[in-house]
XYZ file of C-alpha atoms in Angstrom:
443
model
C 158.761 111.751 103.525
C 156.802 114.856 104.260
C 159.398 116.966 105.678
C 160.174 120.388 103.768
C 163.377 120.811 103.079
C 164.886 117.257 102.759
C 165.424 115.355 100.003
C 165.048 111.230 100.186
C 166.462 108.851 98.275
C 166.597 104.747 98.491
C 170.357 103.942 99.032
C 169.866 100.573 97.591
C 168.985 102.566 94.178
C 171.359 104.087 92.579
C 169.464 106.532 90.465
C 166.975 107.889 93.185
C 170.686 108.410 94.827
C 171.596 110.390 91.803
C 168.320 112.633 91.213
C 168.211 113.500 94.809
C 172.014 114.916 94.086
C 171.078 116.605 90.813
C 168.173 118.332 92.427
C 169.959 119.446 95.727
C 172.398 121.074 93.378
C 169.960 123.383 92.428
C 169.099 124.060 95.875
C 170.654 127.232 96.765
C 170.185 130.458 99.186
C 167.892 130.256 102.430
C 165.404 127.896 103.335
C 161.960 129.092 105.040
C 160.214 126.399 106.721
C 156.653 127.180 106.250
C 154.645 127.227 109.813
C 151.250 125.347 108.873
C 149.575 125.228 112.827
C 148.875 128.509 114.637
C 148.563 127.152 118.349
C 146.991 128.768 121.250
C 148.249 127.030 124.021
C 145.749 128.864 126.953
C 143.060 127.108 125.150
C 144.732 123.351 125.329
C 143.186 120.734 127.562
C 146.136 118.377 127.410
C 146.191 118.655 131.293
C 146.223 119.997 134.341
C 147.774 119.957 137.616
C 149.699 117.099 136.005
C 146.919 115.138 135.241
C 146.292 114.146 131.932
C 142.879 114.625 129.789
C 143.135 115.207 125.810
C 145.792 113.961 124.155
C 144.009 113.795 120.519
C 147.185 115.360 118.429
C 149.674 113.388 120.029
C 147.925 110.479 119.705
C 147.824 111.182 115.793
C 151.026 113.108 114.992
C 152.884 111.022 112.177
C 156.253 113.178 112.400
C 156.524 113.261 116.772
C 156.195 117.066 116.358
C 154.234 117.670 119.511
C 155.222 116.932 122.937
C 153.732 117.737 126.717
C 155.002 120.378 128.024
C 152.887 121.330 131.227
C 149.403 122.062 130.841
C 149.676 122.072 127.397
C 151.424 120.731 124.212
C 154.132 122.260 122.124
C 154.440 121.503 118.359
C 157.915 121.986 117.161
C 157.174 124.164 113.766
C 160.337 122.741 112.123
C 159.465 118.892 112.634
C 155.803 119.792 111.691
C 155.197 118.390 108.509
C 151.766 120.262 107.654
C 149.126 117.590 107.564
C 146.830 118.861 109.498
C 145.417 116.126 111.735
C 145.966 117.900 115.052
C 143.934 120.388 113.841
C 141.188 118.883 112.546
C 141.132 116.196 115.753
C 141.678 119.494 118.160
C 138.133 119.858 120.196
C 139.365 123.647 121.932
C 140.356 124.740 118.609
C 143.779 125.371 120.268
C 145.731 124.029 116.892
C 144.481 125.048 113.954
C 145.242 125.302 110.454
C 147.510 128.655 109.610
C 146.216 129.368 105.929
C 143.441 128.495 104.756
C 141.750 129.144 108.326
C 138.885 127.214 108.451
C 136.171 129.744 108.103
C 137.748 130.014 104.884
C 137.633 127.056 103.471
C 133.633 127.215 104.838
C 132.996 130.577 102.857
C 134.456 128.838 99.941
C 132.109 125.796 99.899
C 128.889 128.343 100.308
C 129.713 130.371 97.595
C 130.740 126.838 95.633
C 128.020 125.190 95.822
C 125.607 128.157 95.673
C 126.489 128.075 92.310
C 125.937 124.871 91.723
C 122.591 124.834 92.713
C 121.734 128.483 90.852
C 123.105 126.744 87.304
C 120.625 123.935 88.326
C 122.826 121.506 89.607
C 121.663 118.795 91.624
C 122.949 115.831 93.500
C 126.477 117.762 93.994
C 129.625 115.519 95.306
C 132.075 117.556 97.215
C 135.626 116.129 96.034
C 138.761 117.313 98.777
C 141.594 116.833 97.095
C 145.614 117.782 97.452
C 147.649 119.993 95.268
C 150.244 117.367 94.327
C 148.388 113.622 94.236
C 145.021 114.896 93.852
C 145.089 117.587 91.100
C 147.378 114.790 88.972
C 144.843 112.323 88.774
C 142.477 114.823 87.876
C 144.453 115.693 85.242
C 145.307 112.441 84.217
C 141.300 111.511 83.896
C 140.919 114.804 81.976
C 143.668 114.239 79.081
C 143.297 110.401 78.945
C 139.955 109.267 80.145
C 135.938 110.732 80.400
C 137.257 113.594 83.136
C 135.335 114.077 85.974
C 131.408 113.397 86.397
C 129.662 116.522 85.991
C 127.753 116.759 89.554
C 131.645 116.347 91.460
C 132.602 119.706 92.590
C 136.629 119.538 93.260
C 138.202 121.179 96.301
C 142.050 121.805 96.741
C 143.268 122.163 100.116
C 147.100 121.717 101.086
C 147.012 118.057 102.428
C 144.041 115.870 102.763
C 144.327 115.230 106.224
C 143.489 119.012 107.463
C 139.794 118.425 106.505
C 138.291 118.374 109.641
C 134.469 117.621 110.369
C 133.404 121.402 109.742
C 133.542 121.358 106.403
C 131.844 117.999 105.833
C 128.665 118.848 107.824
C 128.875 122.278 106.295
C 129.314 120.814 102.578
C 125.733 118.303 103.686
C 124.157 121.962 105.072
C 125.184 124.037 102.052
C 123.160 121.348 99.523
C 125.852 118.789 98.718
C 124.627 115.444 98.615
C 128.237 113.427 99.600
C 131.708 114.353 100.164
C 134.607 112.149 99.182
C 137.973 112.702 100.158
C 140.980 111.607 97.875
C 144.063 109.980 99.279
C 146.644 108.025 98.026
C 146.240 103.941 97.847
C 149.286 104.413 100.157
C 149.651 107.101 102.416
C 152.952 108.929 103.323
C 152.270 109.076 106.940
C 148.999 107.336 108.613
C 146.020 109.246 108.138
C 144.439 107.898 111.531
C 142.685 111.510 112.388
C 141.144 111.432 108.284
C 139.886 108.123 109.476
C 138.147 109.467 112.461
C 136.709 112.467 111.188
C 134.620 110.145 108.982
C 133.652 107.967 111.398
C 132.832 110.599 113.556
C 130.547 112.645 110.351
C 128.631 109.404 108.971
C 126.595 108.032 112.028
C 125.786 112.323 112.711
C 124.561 112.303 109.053
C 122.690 108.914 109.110
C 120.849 109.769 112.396
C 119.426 113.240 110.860
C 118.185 111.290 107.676
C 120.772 111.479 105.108
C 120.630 107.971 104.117
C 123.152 106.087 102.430
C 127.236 106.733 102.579
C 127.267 110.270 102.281
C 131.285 110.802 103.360
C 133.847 108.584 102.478
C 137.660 108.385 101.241
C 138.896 107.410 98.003
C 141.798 105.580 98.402
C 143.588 104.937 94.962
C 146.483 106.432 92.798
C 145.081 105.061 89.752
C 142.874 108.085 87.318
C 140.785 104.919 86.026
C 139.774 103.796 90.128
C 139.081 107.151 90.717
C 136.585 107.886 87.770
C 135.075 104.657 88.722
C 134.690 105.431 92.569
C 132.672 108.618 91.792
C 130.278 107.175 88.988
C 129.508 104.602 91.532
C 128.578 106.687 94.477
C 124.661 106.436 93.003
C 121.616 108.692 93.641
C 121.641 110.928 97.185
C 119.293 113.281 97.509
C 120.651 116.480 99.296
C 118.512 118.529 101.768
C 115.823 120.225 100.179
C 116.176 123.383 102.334
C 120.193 124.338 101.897
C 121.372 126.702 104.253
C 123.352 129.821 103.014
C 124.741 131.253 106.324
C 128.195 133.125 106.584
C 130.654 131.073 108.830
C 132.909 133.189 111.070
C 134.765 132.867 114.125
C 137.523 130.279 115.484
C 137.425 126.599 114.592
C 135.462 125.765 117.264
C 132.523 128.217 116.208
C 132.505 127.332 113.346
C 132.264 123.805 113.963
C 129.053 124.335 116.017
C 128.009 126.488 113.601
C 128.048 124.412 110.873
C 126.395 121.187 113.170
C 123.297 123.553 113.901
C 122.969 124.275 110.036
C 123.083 120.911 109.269
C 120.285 120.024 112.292
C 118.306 122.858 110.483
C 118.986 121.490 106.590
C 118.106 117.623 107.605
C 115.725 115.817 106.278
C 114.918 114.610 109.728
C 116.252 116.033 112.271
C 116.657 114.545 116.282
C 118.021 116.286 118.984
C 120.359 113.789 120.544
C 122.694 111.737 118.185
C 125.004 109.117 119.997
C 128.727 109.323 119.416
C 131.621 107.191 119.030
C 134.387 107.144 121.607
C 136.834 110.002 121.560
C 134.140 112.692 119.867
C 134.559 116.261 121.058
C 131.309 116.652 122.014
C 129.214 114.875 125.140
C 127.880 115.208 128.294
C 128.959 113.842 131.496
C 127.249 111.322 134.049
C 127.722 111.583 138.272
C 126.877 109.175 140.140
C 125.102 112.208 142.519
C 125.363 109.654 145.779
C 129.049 109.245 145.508
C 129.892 113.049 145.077
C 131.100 115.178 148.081
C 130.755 118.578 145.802
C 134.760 118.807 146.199
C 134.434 120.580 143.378
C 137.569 119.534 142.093
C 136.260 118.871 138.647
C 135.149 122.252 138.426
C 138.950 123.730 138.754
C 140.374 121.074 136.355
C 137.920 121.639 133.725
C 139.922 123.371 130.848
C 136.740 125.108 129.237
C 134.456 126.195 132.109
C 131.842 123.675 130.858
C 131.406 122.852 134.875
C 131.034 125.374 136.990
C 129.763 125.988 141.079
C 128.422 128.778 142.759
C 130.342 130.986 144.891
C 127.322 131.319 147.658
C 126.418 127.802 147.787
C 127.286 124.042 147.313
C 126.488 123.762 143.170
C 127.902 121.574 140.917
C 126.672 122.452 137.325
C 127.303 121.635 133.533
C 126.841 123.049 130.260
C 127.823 120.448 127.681
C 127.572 122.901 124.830
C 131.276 123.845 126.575
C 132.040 120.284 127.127
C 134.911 118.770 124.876
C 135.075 115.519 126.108
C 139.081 115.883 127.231
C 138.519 113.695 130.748
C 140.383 116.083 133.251
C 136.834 116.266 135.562
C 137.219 111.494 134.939
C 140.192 111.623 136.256
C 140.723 114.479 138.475
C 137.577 113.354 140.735
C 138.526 111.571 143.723
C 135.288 109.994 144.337
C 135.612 108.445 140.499
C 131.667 108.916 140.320
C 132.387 110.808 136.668
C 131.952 108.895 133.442
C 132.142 110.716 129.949
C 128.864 110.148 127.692
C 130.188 111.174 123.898
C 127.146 112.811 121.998
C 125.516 115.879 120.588
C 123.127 117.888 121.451
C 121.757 120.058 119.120
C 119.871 122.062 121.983
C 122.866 122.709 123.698
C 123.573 125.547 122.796
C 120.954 127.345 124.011
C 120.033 125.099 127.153
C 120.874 126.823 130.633
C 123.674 125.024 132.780
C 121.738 122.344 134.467
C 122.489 121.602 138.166
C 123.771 118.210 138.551
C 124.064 118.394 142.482
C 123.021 120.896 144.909
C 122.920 120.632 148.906
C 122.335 122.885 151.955
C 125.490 124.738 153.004
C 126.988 123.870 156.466
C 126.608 126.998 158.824
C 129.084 127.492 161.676
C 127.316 126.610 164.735
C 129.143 129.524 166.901
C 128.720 132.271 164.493
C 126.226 131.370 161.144
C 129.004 131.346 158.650
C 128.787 128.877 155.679
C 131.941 127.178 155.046
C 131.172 124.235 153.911
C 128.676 121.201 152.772
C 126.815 119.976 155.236
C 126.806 116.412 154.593
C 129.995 116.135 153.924
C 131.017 118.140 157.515
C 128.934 115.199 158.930
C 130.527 112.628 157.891
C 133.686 113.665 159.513
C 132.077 113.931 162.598
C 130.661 110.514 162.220
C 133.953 108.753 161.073
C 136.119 110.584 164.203
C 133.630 110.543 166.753
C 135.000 108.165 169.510
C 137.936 106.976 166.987
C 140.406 109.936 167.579
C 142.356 110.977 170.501
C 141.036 114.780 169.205
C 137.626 113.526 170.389
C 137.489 110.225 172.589
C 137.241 112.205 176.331
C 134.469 115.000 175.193
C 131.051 115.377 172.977
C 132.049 119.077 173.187
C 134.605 118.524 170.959
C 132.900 117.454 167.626
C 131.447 120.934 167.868
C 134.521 121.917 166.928
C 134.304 120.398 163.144
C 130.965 122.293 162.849
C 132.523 125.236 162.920
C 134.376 127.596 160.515
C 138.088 127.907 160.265
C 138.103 131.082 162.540
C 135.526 129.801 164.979
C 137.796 126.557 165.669
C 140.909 128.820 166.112
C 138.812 130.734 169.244
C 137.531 128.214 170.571
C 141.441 126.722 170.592
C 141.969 129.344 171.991
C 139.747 129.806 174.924
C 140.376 125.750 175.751
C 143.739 125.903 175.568
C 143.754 122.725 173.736
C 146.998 121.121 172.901
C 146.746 119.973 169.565
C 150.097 118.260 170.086
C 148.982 116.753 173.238
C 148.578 113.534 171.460
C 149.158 110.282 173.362
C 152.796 108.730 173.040
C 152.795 106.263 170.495
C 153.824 102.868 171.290
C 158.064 101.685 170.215
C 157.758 100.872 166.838
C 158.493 97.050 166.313
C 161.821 95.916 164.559
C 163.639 92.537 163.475
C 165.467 92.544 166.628
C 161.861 92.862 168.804
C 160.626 89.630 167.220
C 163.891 87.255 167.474
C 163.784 88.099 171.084
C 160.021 87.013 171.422
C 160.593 83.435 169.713
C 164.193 83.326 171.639
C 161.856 83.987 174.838
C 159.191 81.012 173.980
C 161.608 78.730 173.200
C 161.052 78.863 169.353
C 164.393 78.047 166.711
């Protein structure tokens, strides 16, 4: 239903049939399919090394305009019917909204409700709303009922579903005192990311002290529902210290941006707030006895938020990078990584912390570190006496203590066979075990 340039029509209805011919008739010359998403796909974390982490968009695209397509997604621009959820849900910021960009739409609430609190407004409702169902039942309530209260502050964007969490914590920072979002009683495609962006916004908001239900959707086609929806959202006090910064930068800056101005404007703020499942923000827990520093988290992870040390065996995080996507969950072969979903509002300026660190193993012929020492080992002790490599000679285990140039000399110098192996023994078929029970006698 939300496609541009179609027309739909119910065949069982002869009239629809008709209008849908009458107004294609007037349809004439070229057709430009609007692009709503501008996609960066270097900064995707779909996957890697065909492993899969975030899949947030495809998970809530209504028209099945994105698809894998290697380490990243690809969303076809002429299926894309412009809601916006990928955007919004996106934790990189690699799809985002084309026009209004979401700084945008962030400079427009500051200078909004600026205003609103210079004219002496208080207790301001921030009302998102759509061009086409929204602004009608405004309209509606303006010719044929009261209109609109007088402390709801209306907001056109292009659909409903594009409102991402941004703007609601910036509309709480910048003085509001709620945020509704108008949708229709039935929706033209499922608005599953709308859904989440409100459950993800309410328990941040209740934690740092704004009490009561501060964001929620209005669900209703009817003017009369909607006038009584917004005289019954009741008294909410908004933060007495509004914050009047400038938002810039991508959608994820301005996202963190507009948390830390909120953690500034509440009324009481913590620094750790617990999040749902799927949030794009959280830290990560290792189980530090099961981890071999592989490090192959570190080269999965799509944003850098774990990182190592080129001159020793490191393993550190920085969760103000971390976006939850679960490449480092389920690239680890240990499986000693679990994902933790929650902010922290000290992130930001908190130093990578180490979560493992160990002594580096040194080659025992010429000092080179090439290695981690418990890890180099535990070879030793799993193939000592259990290999044909190292059954006849103690001098041999040396051998794994040693770096990868050191091991080719001393190869070398032994003149050690490494195909010398022992000759395995026939390999056993059907044929080997009829003879046996033919042998003993056995039917």
């Amino acid at each position: 239903d939300l496609r541009d340039g179609y027309l739909r029509a119910d065949p069982g209805d002869p009239a629809t049939v008709l209008r849908a011919v009458l107004k294609a008739r007037d349809l004439t010359g070229t057709f430009d399919k609007p692009r709503y998403i501008t996609f960066s796909e270097e900064l995707c974390a779909h996957s890697r090394s065909r492993i899969v982490g975030c899949r947030r968009c495809l998970d809530l695209c209504p028209t099945g305009a994105i698809a894998p397509a290697g380490d990243h997604v690809a969303i076809d621009a002429h299926i894309c019917a412009g809601c916006g959820q990928c955007a919004a849900a996106c934790p990189t910021g690699a799809a985002s909204y084309a026009l209004p960009p979401s700084d945008a739409l962030l400079r427009k609430l500051r200078v909004l409700l600026g205003t609103y609190r210079e004219a002496g407004g208080k207790q301001g409702v921030v009302m998102f709303h759509d061009a086409e169902h929204g602004l009608a039942l405004i309209e509606a309530l303006a010719r044929h009922g009261n209109g609109l209260p007088a402390n709801v502050l209306p907001v056109e964007v292009n659909e409903i579903t594009q409102v991402g969490l941004e703007a609601v914590a910036a509309a709480h920072a910048y003085g509001a005192s709620a945020v509704r979002l108008l949708t229709r009683a039935k929706a033209r495609h499922d608005i599953a990311g709308l859904k989440k962006t409100i459950e993800l916004a309410q328990p941040i908001l209740t934690e740092l002290g704004f009490a009561g239900a501060r964001v929620e959707a209005i669900e209703t086609d009817d003017p009369d529902g909607l006038d009584e929806a917004l005289r019954g959202i009741g008294s909410l006090d908004p933060t007495l210290k509004p914050a009047t910064f400038v938002p810039t930068g991508n959608k994820r800056e301005v996202m963190r941006l507009a948390l830390r101005e909120l953690h500034a404007a509440a009324p009481s703020p913590i620094d750790i707030v617990p999040l749902p499942e799927g949030a794009p923000f959280g830290t990560i827990e290792v189980r530090v006895e099961g981890c071999t520093l592989c490090l192959s988290c570190v080269s999965a992870c799509p944003t850098g938020a774990l990182s190592d040390d080129p001159e020793r065996p490191v393993l550190r995080f920085a969760e103000d990078a971390c976006v939850q996507c679960g490449l480092c969950k389920a690239t680890c072969p240990e499986k000693v990584i679990s994902l933790k979903p929650q902010i922290d509002f000290r992130a930001a300026t908190a130093l990578a912390r180490v979560i493992k660190q160990e002594e580096p193993a040194e080659c025992i012929r010429c000092g080179k570190p090439f290695g981690v020492k418990s890890s180099v080992e535990r070879v030793v002790a799993k193939l000592e006496g259990k290999h044909w490599m190292f059954k006849d000679s103690k001098k041999r285990l040396d051998v794994i203590r040693m770096c990868e140039d050191c091991r080719v000399a001393v190869m070398a110098e032994e003149q050690f066979d490494p195909f010398g192996a022992p000759k395995r023994p026939p390999v056993r078929t059907t044929e080997d075990y009829l003879r046996e029970r033919e042998q003993k006698g056995e039917s």
